[in-house]
mmCIF file of N, CA and C in Angstrom:
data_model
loop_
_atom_site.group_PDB
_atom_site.id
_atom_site.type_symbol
_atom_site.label_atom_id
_atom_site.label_comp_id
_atom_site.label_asym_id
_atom_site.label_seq_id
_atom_site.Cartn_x
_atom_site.Cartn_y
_atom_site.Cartn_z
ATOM 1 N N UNK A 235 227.748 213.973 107.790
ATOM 2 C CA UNK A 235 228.568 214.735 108.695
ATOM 3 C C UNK A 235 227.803 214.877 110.009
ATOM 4 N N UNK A 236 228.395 214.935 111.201
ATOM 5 C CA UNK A 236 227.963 214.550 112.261
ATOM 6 C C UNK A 236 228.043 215.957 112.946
ATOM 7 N N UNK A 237 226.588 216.601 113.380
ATOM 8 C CA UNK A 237 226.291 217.874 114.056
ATOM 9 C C UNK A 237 227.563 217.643 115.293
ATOM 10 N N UNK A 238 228.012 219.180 115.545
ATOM 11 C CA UNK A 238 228.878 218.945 116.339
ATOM 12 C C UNK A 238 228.203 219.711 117.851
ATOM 13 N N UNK A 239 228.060 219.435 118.637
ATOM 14 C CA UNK A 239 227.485 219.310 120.118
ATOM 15 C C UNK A 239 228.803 219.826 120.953
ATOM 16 N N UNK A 240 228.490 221.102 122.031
ATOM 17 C CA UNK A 240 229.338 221.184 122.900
ATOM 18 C C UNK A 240 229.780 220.405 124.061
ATOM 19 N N UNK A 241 230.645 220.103 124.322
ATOM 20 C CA UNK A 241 230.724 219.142 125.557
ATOM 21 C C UNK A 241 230.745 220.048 127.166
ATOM 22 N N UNK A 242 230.374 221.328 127.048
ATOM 23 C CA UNK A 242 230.808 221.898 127.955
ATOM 24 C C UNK A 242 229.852 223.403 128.437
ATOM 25 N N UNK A 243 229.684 223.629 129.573
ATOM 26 C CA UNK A 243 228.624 225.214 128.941
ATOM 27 C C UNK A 243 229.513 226.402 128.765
ATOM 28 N N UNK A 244 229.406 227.479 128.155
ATOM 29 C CA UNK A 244 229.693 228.311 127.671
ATOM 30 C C UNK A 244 229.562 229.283 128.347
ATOM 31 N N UNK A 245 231.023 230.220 128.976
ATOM 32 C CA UNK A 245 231.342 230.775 130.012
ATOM 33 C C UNK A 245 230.788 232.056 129.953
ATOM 34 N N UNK A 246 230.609 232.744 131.043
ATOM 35 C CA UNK A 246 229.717 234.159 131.190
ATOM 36 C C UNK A 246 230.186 235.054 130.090
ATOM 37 N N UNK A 247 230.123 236.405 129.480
ATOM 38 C CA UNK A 247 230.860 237.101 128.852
ATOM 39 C C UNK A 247 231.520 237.814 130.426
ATOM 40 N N UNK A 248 232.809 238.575 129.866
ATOM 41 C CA UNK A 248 233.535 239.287 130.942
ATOM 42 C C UNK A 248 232.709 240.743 130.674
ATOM 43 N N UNK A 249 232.665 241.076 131.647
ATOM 44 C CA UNK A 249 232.222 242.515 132.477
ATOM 45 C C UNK A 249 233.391 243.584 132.900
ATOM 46 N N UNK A 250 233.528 244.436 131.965
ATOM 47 C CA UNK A 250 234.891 245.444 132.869
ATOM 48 C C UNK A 250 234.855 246.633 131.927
ATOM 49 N N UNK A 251 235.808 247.655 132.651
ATOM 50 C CA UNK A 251 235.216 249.076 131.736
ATOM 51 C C UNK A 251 234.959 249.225 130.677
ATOM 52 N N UNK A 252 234.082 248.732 129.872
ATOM 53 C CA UNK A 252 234.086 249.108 128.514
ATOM 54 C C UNK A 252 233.846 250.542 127.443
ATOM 55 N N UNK A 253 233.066 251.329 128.353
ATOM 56 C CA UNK A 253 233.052 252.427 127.580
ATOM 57 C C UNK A 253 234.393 253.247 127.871
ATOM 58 N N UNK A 254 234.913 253.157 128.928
ATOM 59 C CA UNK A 254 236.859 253.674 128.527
ATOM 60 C C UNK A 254 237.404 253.075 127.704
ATOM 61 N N UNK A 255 237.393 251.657 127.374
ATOM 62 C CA UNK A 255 238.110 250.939 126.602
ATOM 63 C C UNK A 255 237.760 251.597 125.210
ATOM 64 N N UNK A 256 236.711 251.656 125.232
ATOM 65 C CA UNK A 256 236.178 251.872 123.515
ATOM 66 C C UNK A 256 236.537 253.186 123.040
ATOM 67 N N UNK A 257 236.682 254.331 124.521
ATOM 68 C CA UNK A 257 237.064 255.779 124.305
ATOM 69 C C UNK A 257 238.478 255.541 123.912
ATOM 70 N N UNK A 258 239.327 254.781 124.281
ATOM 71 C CA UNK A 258 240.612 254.872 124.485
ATOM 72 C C UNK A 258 241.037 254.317 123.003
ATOM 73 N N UNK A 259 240.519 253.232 122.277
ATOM 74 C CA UNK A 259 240.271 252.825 121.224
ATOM 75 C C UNK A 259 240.144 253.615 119.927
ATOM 76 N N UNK A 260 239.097 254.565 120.121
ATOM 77 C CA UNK A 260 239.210 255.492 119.361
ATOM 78 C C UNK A 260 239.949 257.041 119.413
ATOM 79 N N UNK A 261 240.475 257.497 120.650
ATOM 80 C CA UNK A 261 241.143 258.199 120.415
ATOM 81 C C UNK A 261 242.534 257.994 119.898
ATOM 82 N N UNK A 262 243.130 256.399 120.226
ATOM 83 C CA UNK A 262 244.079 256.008 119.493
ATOM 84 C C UNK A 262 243.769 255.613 118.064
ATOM 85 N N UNK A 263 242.650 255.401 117.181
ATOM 86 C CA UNK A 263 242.951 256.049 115.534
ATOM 87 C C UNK A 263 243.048 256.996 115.351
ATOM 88 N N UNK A 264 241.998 258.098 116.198
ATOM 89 C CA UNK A 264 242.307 259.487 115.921
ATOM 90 C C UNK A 264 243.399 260.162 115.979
ATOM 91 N N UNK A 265 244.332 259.752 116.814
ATOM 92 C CA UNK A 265 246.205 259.841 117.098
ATOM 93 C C UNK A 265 247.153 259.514 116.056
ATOM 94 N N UNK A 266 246.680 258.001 115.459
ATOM 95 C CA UNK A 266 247.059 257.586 114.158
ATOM 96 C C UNK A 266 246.597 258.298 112.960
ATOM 97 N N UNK A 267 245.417 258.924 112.873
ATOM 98 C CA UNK A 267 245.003 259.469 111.377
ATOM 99 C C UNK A 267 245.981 261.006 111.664
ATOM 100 N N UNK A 268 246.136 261.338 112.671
ATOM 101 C CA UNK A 268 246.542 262.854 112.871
ATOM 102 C C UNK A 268 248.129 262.985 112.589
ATOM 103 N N UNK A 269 249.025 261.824 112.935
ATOM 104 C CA UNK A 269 250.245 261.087 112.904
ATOM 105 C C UNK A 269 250.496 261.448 111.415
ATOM 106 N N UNK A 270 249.374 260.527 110.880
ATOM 107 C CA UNK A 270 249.786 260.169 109.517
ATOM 108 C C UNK A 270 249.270 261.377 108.092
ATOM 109 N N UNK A 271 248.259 262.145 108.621
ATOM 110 C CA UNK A 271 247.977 262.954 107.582
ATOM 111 C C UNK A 271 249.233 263.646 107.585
ATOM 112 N N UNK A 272 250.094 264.718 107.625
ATOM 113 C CA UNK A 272 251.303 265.304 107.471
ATOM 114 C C UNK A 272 252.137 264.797 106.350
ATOM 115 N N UNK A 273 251.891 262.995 106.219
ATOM 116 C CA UNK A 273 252.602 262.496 105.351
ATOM 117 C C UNK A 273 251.926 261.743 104.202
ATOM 118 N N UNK A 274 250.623 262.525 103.852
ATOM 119 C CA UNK A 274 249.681 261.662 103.018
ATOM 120 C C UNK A 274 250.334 261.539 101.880
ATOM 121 N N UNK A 275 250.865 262.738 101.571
ATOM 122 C CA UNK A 275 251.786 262.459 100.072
ATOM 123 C C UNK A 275 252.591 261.187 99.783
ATOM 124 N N UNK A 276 253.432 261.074 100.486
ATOM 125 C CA UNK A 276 254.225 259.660 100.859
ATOM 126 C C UNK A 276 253.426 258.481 100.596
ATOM 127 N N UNK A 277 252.470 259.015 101.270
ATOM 128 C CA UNK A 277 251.442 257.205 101.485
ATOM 129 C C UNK A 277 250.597 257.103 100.030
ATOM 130 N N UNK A 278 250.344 258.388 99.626
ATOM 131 C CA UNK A 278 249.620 258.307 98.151
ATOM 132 C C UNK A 278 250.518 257.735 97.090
ATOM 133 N N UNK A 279 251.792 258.050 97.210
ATOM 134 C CA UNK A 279 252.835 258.228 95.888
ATOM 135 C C UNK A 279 253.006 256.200 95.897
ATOM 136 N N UNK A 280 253.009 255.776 97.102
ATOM 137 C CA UNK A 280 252.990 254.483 97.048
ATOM 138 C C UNK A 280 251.930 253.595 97.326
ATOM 139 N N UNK A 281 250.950 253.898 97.337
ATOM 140 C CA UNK A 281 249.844 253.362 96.974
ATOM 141 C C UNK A 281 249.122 252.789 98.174
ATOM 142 N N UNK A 282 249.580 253.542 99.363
ATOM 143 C CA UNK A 282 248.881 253.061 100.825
ATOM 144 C C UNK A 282 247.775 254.063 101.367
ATOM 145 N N UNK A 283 247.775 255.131 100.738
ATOM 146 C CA UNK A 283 246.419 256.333 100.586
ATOM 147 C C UNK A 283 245.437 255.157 101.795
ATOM 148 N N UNK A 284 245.075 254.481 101.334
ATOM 149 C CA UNK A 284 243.935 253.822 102.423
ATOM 150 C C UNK A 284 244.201 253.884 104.110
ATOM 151 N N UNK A 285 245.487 253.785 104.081
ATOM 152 C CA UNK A 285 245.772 253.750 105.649
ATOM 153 C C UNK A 285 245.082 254.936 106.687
ATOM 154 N N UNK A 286 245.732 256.029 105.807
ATOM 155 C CA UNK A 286 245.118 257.274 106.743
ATOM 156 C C UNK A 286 243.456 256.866 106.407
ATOM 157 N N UNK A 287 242.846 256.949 105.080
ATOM 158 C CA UNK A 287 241.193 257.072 105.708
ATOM 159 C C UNK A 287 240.791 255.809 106.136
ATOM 160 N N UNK A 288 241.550 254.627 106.553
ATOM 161 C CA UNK A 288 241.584 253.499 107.739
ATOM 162 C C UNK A 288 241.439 254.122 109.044
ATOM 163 N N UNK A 289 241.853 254.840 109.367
ATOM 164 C CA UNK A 289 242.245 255.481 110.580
ATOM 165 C C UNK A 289 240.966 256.588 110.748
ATOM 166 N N UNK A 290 241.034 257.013 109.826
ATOM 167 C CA UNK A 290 239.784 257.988 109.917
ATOM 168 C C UNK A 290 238.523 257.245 110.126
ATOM 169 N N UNK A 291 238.646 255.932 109.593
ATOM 170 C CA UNK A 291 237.073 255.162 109.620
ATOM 171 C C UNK A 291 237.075 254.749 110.684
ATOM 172 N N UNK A 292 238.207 254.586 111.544
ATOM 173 C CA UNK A 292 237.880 253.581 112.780
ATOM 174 C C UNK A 292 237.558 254.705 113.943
ATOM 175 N N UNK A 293 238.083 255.982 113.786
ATOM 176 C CA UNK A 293 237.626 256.918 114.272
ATOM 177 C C UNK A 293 236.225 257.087 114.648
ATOM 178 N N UNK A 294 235.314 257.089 113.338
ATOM 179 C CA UNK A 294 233.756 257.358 112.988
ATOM 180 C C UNK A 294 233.086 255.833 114.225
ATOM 181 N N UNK A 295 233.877 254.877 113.622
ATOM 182 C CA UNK A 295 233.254 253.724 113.848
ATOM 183 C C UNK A 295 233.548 253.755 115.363
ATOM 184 N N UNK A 296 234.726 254.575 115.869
ATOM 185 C CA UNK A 296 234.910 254.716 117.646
ATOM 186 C C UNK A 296 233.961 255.196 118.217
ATOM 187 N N UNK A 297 233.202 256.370 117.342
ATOM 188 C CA UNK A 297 232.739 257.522 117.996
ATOM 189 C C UNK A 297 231.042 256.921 118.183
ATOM 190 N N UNK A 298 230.541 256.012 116.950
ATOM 191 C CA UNK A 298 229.401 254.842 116.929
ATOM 192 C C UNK A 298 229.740 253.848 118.187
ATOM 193 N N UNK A 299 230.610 253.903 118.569
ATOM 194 C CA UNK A 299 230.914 252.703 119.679
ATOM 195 C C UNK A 299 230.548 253.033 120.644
ATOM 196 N N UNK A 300 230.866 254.174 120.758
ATOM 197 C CA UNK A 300 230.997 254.925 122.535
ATOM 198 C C UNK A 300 229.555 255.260 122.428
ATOM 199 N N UNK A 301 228.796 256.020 121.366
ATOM 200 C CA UNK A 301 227.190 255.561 121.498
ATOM 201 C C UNK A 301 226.707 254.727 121.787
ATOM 202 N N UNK A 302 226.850 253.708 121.147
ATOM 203 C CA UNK A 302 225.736 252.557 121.821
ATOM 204 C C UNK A 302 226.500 251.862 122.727
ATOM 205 N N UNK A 303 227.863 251.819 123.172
ATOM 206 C CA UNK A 303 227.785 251.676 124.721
ATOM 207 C C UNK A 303 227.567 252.024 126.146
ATOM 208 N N UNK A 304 227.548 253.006 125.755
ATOM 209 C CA UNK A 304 226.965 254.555 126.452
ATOM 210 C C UNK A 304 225.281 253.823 127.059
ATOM 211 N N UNK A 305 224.922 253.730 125.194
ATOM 212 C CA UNK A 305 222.962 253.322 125.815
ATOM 213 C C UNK A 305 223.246 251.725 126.657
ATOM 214 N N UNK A 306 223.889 251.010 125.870
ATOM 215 C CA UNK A 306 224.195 249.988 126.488
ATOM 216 C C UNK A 306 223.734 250.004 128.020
ATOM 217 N N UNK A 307 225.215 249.955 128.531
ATOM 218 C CA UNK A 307 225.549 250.635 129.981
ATOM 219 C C UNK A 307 224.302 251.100 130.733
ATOM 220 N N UNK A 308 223.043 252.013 130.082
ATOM 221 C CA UNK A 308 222.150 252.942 130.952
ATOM 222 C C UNK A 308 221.403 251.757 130.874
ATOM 223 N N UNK A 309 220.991 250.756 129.608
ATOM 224 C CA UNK A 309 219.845 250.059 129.729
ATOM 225 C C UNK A 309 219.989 248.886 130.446
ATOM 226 N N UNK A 310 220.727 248.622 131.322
ATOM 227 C CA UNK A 310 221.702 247.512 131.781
ATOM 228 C C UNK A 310 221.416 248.051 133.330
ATOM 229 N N UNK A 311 222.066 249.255 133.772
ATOM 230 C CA UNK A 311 222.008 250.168 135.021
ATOM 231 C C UNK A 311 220.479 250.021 135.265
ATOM 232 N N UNK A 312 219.309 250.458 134.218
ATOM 233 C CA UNK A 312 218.180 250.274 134.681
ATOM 234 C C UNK A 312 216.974 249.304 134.475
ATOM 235 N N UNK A 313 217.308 248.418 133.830
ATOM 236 C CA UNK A 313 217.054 246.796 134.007
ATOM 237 C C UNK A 313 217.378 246.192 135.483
ATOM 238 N N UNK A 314 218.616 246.724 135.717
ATOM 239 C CA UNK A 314 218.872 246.042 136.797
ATOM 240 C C UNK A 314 218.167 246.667 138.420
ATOM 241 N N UNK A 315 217.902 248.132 138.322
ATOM 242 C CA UNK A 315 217.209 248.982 138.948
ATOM 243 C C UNK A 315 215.934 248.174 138.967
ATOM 244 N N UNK A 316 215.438 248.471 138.169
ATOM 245 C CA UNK A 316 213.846 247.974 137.791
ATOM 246 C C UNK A 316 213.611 246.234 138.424
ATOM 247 N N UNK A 317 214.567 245.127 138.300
ATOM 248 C CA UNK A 317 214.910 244.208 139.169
ATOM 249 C C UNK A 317 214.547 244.454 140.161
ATOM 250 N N UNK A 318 215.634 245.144 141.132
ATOM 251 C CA UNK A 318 215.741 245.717 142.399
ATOM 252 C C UNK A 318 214.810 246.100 143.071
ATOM 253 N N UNK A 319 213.865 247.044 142.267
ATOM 254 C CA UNK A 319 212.514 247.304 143.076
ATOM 255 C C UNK A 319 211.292 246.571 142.506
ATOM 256 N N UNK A 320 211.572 245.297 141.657
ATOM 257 C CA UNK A 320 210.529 244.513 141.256
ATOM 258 C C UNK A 320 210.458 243.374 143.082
ATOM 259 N N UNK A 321 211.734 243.229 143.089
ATOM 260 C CA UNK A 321 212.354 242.532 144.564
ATOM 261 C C UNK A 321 212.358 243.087 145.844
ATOM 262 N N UNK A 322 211.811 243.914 146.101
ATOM 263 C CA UNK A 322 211.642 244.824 147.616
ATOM 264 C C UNK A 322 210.300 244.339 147.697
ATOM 265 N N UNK A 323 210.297 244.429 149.081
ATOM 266 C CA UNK A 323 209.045 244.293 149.733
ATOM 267 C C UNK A 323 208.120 245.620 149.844
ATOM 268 N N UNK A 324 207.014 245.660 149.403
ATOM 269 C CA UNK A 324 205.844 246.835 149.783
ATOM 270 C C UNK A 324 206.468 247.263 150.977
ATOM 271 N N UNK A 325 206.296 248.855 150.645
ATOM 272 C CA UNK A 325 206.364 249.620 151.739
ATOM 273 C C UNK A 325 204.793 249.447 152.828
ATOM 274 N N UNK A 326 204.995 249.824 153.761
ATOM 275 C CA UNK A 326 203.878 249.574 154.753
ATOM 276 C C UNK A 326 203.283 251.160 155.395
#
């Protein structure tokens, strides 16, 4: 079988708000678990019980998101700082 080789380079990742995105992300499971608890009975009696603590997990897993994009974001802001004044000229 013949290694397969790109023919092409492999485009930047995209750059754009991400820690709103990820807030917005998780407050929409948290909307969905809140939706749906009222009717857990329903969802238990037929055997979809998982949905709501689906919703609840993606919640947890939102709230892990917005952490480490959060650090993300700062270590990124000051990498790029630290650049910046690696690149200035001595003051005189």
């Amino acid at each position: 079988m013949a290694k397969w080789t790109p023919k092409h380079e492999a485009p930047e990742p995209l750059e754009g708000p991400i820690v709103p995105t990820i807030i917005g992300g998780t407050i929409l499971w948290f909307v969905l678990f809140l939706v749906q608890l009222p009717f857990y009975g329903w969802f238990d009696d037929r055997g979809h019980a998982w949905w709501v603590w689906t919703c609840l997990a993606g919640t947890g897993l939102g709230l892990y998101g917005v952490y480490f994009v959060k650090r993300r974001d700062t270590a990124i802001k000051r990498a790029a700082a630290a650049a910046k004044d690696a690149e200035a000229p001595p003051a005189e």
